[in-house]
Short mmCIF file of C-alpha atoms and ligand atoms in Angstrom, two decimals:
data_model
loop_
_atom_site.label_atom_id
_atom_site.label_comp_id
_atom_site.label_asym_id
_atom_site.label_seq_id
_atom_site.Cartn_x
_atom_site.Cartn_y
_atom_site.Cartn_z
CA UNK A 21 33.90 14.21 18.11
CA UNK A 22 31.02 16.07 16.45
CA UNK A 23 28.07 13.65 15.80
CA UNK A 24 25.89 14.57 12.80
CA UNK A 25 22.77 13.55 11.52
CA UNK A 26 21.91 10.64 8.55
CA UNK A 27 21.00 12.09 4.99
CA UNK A 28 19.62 10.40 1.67
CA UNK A 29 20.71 12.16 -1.64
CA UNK A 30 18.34 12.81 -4.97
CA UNK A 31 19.13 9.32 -6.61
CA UNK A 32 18.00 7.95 -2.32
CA UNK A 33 21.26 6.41 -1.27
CA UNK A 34 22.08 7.14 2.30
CA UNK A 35 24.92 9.14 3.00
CA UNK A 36 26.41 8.16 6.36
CA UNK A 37 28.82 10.66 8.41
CA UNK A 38 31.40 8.43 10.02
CA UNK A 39 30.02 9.53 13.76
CA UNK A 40 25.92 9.07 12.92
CA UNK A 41 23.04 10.41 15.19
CA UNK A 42 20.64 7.87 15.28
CA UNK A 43 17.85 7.67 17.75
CA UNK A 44 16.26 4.70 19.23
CA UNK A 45 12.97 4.32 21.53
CA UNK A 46 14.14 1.69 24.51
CA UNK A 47 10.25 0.28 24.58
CA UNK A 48 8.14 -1.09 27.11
CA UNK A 49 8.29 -3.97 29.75
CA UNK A 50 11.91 -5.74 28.79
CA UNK A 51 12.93 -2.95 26.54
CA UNK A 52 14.90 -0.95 28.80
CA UNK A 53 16.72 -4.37 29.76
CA UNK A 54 17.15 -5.48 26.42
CA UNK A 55 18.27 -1.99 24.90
CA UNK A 56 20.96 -1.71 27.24
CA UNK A 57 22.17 -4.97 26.55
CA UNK A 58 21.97 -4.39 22.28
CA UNK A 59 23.60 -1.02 22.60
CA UNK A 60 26.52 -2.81 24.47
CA UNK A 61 26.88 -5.08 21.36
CA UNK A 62 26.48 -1.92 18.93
CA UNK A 63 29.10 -0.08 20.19
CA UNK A 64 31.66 -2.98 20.65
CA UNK A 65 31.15 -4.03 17.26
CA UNK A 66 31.48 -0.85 16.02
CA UNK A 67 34.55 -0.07 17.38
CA UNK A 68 36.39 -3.32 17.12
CA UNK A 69 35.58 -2.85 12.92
CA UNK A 70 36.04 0.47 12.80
CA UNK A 71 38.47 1.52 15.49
CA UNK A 72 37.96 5.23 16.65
CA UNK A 73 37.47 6.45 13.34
CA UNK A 74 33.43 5.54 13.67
CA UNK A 75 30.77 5.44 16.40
CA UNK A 76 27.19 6.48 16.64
CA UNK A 77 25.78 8.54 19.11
CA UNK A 78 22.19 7.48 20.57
CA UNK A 79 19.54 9.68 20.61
CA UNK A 80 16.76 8.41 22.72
CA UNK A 81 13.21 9.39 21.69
CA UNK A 82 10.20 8.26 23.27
CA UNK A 83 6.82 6.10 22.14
CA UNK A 84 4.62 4.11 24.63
CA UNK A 85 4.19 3.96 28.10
CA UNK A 86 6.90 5.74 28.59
CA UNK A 87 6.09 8.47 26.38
CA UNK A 88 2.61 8.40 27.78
CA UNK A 89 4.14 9.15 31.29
CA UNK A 90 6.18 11.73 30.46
CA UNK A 91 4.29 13.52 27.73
CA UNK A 92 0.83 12.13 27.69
CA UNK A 93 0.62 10.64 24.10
CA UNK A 94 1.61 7.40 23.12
CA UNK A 95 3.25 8.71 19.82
CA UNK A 96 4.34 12.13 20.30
CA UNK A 97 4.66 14.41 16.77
CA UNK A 98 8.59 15.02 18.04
CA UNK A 99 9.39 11.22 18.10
CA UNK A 100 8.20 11.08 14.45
CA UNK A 101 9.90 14.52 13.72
CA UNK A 102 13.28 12.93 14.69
CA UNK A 103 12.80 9.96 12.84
CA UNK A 104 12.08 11.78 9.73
CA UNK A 105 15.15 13.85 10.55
CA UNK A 106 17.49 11.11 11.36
CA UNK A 107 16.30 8.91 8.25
CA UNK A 108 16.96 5.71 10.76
CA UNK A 109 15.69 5.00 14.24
CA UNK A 110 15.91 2.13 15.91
CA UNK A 111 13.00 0.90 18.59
CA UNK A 112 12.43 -1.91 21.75
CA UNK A 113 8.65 -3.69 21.65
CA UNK A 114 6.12 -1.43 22.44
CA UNK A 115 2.74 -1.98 24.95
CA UNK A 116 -0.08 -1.84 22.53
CA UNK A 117 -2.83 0.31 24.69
CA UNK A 118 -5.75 -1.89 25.40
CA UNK A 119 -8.99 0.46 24.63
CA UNK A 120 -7.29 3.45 24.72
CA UNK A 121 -6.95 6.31 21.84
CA UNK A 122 -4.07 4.77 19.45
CA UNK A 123 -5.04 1.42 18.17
CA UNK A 124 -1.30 -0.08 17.88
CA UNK A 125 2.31 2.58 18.31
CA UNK A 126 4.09 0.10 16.20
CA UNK A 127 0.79 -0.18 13.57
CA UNK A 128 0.68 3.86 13.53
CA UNK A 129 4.58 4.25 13.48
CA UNK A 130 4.72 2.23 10.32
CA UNK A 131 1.66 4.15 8.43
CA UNK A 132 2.52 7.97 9.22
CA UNK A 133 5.93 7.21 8.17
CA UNK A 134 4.95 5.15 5.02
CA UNK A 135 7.43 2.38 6.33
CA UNK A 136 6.02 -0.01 3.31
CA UNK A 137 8.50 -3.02 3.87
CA UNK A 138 8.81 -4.85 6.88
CA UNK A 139 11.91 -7.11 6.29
CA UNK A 140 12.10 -10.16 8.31
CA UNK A 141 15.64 -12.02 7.57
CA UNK A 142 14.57 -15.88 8.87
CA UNK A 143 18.13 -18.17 9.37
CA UNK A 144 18.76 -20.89 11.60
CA UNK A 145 21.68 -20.40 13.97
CA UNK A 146 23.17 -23.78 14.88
CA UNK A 147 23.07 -24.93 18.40
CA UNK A 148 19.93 -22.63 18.79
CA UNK A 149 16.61 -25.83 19.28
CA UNK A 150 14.17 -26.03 17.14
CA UNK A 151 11.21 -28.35 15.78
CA UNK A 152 12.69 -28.88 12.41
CA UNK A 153 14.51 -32.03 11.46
CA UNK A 154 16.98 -29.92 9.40
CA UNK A 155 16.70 -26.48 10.44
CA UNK A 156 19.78 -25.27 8.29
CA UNK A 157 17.84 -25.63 5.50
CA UNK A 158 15.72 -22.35 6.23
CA UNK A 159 17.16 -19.47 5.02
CA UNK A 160 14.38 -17.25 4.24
CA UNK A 161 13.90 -12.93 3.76
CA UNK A 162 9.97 -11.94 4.56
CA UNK A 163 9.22 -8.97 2.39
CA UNK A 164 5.98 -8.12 4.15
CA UNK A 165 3.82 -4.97 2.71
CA UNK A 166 3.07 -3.16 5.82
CA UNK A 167 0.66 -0.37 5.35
CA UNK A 168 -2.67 -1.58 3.69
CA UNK A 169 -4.55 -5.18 3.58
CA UNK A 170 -7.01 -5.70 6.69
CA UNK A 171 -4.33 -3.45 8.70
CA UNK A 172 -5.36 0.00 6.69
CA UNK A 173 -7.86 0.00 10.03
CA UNK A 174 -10.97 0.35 8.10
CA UNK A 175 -13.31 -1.77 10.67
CA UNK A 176 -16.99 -0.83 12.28
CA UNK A 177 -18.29 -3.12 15.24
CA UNK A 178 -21.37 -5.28 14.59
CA UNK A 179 -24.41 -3.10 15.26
CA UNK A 180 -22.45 0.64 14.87
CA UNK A 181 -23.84 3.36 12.33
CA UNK A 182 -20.81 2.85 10.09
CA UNK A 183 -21.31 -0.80 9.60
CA UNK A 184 -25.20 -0.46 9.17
CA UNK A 185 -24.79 1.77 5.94
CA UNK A 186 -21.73 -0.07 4.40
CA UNK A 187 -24.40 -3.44 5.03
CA UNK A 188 -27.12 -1.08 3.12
CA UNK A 189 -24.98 0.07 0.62
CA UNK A 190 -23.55 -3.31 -0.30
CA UNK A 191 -27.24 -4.85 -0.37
CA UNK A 192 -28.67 -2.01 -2.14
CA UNK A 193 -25.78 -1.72 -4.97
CA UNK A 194 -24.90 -5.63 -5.66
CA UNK A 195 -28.53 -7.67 -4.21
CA UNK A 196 -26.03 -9.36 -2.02
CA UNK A 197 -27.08 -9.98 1.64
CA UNK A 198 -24.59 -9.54 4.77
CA UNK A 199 -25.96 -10.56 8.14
CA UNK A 200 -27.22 -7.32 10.08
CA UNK A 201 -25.15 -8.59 12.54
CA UNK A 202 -21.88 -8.59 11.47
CA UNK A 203 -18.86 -6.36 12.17
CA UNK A 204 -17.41 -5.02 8.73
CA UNK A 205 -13.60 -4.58 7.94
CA UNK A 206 -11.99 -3.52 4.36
CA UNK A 207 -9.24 -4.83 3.07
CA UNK A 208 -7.56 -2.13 0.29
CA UNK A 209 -4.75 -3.41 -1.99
CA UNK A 210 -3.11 -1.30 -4.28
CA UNK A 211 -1.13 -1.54 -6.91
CA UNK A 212 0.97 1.39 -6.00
CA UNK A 213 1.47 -0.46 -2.47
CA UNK A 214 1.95 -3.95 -4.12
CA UNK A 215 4.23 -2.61 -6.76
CA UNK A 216 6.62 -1.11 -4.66
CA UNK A 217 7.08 -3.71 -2.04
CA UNK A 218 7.67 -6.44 -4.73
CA UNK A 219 9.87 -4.24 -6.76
CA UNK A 220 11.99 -3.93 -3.42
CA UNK A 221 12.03 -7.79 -2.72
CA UNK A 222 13.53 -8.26 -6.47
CA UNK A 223 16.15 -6.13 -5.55
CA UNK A 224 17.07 -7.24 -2.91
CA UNK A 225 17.00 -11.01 -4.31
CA UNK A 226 19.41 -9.74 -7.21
CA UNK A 227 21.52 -7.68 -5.26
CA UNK A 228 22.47 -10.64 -2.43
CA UNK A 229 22.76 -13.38 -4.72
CA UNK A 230 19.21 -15.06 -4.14
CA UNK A 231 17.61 -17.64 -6.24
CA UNK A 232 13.78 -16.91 -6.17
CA UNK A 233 11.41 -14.57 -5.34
CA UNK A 234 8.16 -16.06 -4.37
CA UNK A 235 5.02 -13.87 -4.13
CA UNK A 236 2.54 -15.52 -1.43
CA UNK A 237 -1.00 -14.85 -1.96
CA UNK A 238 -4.58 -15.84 -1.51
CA UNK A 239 -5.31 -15.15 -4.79
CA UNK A 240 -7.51 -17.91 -6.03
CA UNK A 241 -10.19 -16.80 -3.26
CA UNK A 242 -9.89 -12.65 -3.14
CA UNK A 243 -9.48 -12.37 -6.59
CA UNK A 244 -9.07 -8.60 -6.10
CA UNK A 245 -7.22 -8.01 -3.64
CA UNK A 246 -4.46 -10.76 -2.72
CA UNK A 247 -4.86 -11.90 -6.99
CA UNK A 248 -4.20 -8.20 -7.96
CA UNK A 249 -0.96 -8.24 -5.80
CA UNK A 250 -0.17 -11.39 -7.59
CA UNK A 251 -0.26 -9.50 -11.00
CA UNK A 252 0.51 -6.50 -10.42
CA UNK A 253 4.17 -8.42 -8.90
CA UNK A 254 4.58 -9.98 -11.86
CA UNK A 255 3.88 -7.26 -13.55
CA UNK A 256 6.55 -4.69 -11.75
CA UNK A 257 9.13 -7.60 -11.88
CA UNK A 258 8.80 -8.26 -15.72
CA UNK A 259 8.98 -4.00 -16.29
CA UNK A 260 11.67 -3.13 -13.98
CA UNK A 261 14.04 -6.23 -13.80
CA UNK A 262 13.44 -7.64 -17.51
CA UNK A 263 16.08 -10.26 -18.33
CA UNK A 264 17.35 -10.22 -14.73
CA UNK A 265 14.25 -12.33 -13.83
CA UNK A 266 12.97 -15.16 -15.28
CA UNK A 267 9.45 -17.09 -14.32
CA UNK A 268 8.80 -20.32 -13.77
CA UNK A 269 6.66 -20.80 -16.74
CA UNK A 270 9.54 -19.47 -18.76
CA UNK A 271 11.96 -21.60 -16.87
CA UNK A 272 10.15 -24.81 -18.05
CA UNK A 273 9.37 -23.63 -21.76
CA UNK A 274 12.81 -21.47 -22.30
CA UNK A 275 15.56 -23.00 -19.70
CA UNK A 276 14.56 -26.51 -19.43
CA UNK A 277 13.89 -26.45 -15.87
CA UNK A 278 17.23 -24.75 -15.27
CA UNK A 279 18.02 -20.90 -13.99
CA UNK A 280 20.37 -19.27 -15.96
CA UNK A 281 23.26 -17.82 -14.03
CA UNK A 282 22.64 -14.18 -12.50
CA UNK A 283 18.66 -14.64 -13.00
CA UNK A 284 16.16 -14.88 -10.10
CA UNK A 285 13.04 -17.26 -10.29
CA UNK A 286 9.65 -15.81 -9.77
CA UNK A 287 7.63 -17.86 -8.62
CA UNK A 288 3.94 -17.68 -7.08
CA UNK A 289 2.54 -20.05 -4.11
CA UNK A 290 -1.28 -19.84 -2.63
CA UNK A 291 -0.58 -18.85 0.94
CA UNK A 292 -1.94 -22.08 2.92
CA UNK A 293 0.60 -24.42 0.86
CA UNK A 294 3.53 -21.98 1.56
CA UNK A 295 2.65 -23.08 5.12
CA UNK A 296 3.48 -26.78 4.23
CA UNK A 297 5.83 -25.53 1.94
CA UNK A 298 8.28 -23.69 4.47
CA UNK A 299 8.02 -27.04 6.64
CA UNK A 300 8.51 -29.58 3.97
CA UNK A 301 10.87 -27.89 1.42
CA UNK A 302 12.32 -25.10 3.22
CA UNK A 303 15.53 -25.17 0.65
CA UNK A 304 13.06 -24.29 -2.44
CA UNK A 305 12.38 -20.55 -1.05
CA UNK A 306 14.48 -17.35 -0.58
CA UNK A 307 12.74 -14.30 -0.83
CA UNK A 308 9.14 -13.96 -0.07
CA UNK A 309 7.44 -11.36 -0.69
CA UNK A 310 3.56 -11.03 0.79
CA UNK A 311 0.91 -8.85 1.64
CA UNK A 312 0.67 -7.70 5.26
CA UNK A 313 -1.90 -10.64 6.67
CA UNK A 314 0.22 -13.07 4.85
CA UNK A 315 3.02 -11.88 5.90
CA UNK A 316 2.54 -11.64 9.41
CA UNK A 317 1.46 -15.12 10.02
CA UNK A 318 4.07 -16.45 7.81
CA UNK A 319 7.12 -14.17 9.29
CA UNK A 320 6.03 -15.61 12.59
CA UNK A 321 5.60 -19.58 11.33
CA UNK A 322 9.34 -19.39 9.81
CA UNK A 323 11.10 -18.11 12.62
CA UNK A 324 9.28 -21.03 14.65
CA UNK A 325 10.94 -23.23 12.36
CA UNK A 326 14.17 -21.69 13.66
CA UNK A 327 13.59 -21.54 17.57
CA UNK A 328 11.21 -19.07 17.79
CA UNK A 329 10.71 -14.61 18.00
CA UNK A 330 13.61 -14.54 21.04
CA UNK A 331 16.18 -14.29 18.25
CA UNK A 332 13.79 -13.20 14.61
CA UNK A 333 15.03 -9.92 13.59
CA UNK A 334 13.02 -7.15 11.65
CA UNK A 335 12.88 -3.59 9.77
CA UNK A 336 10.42 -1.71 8.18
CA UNK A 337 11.69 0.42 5.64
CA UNK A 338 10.39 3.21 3.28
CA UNK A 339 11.41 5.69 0.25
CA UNK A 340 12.96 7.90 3.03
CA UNK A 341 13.56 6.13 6.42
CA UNK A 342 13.79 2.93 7.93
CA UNK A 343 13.34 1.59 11.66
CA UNK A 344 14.75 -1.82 13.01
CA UNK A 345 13.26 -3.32 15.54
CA UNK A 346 12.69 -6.63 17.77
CA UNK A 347 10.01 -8.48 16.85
CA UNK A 348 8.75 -10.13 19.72
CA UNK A 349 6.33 -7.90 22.81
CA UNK A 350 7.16 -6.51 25.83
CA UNK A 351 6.77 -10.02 27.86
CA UNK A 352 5.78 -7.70 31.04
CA UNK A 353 6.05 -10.13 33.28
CA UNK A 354 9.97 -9.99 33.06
CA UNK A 355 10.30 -6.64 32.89
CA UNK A 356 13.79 -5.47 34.79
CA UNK A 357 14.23 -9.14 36.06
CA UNK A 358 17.69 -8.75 33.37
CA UNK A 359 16.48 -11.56 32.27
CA UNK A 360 15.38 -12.04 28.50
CA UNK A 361 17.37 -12.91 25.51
CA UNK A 362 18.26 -9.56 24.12
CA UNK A 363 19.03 -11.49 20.37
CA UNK A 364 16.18 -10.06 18.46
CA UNK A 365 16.99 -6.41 19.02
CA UNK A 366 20.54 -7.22 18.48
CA UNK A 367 20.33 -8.88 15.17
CA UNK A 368 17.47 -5.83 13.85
CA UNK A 369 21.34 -3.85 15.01
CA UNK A 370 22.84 -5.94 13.00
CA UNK A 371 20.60 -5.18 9.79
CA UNK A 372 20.76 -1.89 10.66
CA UNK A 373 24.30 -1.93 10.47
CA UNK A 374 24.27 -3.13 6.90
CA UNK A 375 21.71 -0.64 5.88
CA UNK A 376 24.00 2.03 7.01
CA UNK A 377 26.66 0.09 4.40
CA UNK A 378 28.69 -0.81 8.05
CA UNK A 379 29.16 -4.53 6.93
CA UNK A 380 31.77 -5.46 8.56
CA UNK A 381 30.23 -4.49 12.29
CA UNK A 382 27.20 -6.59 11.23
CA UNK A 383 29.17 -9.55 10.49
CA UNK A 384 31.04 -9.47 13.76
CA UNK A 385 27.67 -9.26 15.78
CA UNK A 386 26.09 -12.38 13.61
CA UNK A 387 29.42 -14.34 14.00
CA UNK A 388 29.69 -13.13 17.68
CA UNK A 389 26.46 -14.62 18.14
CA UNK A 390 26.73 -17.68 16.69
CA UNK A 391 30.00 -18.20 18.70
CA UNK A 392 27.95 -17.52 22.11
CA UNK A 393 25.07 -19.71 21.53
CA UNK A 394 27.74 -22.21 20.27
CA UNK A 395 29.45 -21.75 23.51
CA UNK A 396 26.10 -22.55 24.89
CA UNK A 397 25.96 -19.58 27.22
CA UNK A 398 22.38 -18.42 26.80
CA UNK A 399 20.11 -16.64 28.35
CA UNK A 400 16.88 -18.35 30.00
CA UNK A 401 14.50 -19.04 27.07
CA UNK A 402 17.47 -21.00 25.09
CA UNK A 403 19.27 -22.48 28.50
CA UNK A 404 15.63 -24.49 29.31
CA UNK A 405 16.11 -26.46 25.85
CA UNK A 406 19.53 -27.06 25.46
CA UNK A 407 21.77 -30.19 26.86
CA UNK A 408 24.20 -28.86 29.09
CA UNK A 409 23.67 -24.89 29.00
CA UNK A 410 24.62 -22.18 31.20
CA UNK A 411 22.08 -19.46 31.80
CA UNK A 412 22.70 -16.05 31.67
CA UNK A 413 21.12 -12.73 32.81
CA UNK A 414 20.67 -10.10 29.83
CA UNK A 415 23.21 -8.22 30.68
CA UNK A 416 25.72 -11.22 30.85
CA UNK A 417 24.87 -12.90 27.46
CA UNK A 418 25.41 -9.28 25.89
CA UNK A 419 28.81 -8.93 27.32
CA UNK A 420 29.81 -12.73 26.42
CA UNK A 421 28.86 -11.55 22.93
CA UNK A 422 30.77 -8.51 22.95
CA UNK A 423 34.06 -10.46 23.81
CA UNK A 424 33.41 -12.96 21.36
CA UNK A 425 33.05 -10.14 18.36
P1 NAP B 508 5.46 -11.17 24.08
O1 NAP B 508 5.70 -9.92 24.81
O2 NAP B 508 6.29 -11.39 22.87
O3 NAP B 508 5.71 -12.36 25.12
C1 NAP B 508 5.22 -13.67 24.98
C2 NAP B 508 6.25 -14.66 25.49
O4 NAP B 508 7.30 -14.77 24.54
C3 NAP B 508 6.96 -14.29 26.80
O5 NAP B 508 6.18 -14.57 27.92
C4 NAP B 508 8.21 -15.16 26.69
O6 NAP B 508 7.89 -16.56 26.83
C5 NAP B 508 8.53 -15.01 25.20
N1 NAP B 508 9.43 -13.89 24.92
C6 NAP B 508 9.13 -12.68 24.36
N2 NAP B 508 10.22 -11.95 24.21
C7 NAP B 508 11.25 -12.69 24.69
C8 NAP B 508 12.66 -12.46 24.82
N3 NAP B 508 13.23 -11.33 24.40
N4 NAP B 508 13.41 -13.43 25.37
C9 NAP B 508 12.85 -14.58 25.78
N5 NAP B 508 11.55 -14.85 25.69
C10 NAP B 508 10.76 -13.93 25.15
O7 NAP B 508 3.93 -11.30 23.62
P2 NAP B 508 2.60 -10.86 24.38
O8 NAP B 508 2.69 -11.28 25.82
O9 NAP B 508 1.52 -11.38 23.52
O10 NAP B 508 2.55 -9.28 24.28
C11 NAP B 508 2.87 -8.38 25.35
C12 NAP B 508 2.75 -6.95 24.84
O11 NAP B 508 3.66 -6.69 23.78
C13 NAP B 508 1.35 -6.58 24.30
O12 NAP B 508 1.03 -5.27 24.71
C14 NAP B 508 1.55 -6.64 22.80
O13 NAP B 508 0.65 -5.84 22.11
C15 NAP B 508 2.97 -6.10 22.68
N6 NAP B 508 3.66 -6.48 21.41
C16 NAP B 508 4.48 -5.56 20.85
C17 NAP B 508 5.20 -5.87 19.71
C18 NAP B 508 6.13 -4.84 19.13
O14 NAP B 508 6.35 -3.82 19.76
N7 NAP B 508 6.68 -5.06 17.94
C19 NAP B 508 5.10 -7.14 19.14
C20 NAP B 508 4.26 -8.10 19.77
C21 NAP B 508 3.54 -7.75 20.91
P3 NAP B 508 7.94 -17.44 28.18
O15 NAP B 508 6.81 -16.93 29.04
O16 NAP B 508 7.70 -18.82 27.66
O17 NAP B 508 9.25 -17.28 28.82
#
């Protein structure tokens, strides 16, 4: 069966052969446990929707440790080559090096490939414990913008050259003093890199049926920076959606409190009440969509609310490729003990899968899932908190799932 590669046509839609190349990097620590495991569950589910007439052929490519072994770099040029080649990749948690050359793989991954989204799908799966009285209420997408904010990695340590004349500068240009003492970091915000992300988080709200789009800022404080991403995401929604949107200030004076059919709310929340917010009325929210400080503390909060990073999918996604991976580390300390819960890399399959227009595989692995953890045969992490569980090894919870497709 010849395998060929991914391509996007003019207009960007994907065109997917029926037998896809796509490459994945295993990762560090638990990533070669949990990437056998997920590709287990990838190729069941593949073939039990699609019989022979699909399957994907893995390409591995490396980043890390492991590509730091073999190659000495952490991010070899070829692994972002193939990437850009294969339009999708699909990667395990990576070691961030501690002091050493590349500040963050997984930061620099996301930036030379202009990955501006990262996606993070938050739903309760029942039978899974959690700290939330009614944990089916949260069913949340994080539309994080992943390549600027206080992440752009504009920072100088207190005391360096760099930080001196931006301290100068600032004192000479505005009369305002900054300690001499103090490290300096800059946060950018554009309105190319705000625009974009929102615009995506629209479309996705219309295009799946959701409610509300809620843009989560700290506006009223960095007027602009977080405030501009406010506007300028009102802004992109009103020009490129027009009557497919409505806000809530036109909901009250046009609707009488009521969304029309087919329209999506946008809405606006300060970011330290869309803490409370996701804890107290969980039901009121669908799509967020945040800059990338907001976004990481707030992808992380939600999927407490559901049990936790074991099982929190994620993607990042650009114009013209897209990588799924798990979001939680490389928990060392259980590396190749077959041990961890493999769910997070398995569900970032899953959304893979539907980015690739494979539906049908996805649903399997989501409903395979949910049948598992319902059949409370779980691997360690879940097995400690639930009545009556039987723990399994990596491996084992992977091939439970894969019968239960
Ligand atoms: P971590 O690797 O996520 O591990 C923290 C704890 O979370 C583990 O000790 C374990 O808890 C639990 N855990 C993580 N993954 C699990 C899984 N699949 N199944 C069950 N439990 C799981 O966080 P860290 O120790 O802060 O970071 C370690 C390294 O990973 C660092 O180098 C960090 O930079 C890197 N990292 C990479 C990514 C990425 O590649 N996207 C993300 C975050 C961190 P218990 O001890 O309670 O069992």
């Amino acid at each position: 069966m010849a395998h060929e590669k991914i391509e996007i046509s003019e207009d960007g839609t994907l065109i997917v052969p029926d037998n896809p190349r796509i490459p994945f990097i295993e990762g560090d620590g638990i990533g070669p446990d949990i990437w056998q495991a997920s590709k287990i569950v990838f190729d069941a589910a593949v073939n039990k929707a699609y019989g022979r007439s699909r399957a994907i052929e893995w390409v591995e490519i490396l980043a890390g440790e492991k590509a730091f072994n073999q190659t000495g770099e952490w991010l070899p040029e070829k692994t972002v080559a193939d990437i850009k080649a294969h339009k999708i990749a699909i990667k395990g948690p990576l070691t961030t090096p501690v002091g050493k050359g590349i500040r963050s793989v997984n930061v620099a991954l996301r930036q030379v490939l202009d990955l501006y989204a990262c996606i993070r799908p938050v739903k309760y799966i029942p039978g899974i414990p959690g700290p939330m009285l009614h944990p089916e209420q949260v069913d949340m997408v994080v539309f994080r913008e992943n390549t600027e904010d206080v992440y752009a990695g504009l920072e100088w340590e207190a005391g360096s050259e760099m930080a001196g004349k931006v301290i100068d500068l600032i004192e000479s240009e505005t009369g305002r003093k900054i300690r001499s003492d103090s490290g300096i970091g800059i946060k950018p915000i554009s309105r190319t890199g705000s625009r974009r992300l929102v615009k995506m988080a629209v479309e996705f709200a219309i295009n799946h049926g959701k409610k509300s789009v809620t843009l989560v800022h700290k506006g009223n404080i960095m007027k602009f920076t977080e405030g501009a991403f406010l506007r300028w995401g009102y802004e992109v929604a009103a020009e490129a959606f027009g009557d497919q949107v409505v806000t809530e200030s036109d909901l009250w004076e046009n609707f009488n409190g009521e969304l029309p059919d087919g329209r999506v709310l946008i809405k606006d929340r300060i970011a330290d009440a869309m803490f409370q917010q996701i804890l107290l009325r969980p039901a009121e929210y669908d799509v967020l969509a945040t800059p990338n400080l907001n976004g990481d503390y707030i992808s992380d909060a939600l999927a407490a609310t559901v049990g936790g990073l074991g099982m929190a999918p994620g993607a990042n996604i650009g114009y013209s490729c897209a990588l799924f991976e798990a979001t939680h580390g490389t928990a060392p300390k259980y590396a190749g003990l077959d041990k961890v819960n493999p769910g997070s890399l398995i569900l970032s399959g899953a959304m893979m899968l539907d980015h690739l227009g494979w539906g049908e595989a996805a649903d399997r692995i989501r409903c395979g899932l949910e049948k598992t953890v319902a059949q409370k045969t779980v691997t360690y992490d879940l097995a400690r908190q639930m009545e009556g569980a039987r723990e399994m090894k990596c491996s084992e919870f992977a091939n439970a799932l894969a019968e239960n497709l």
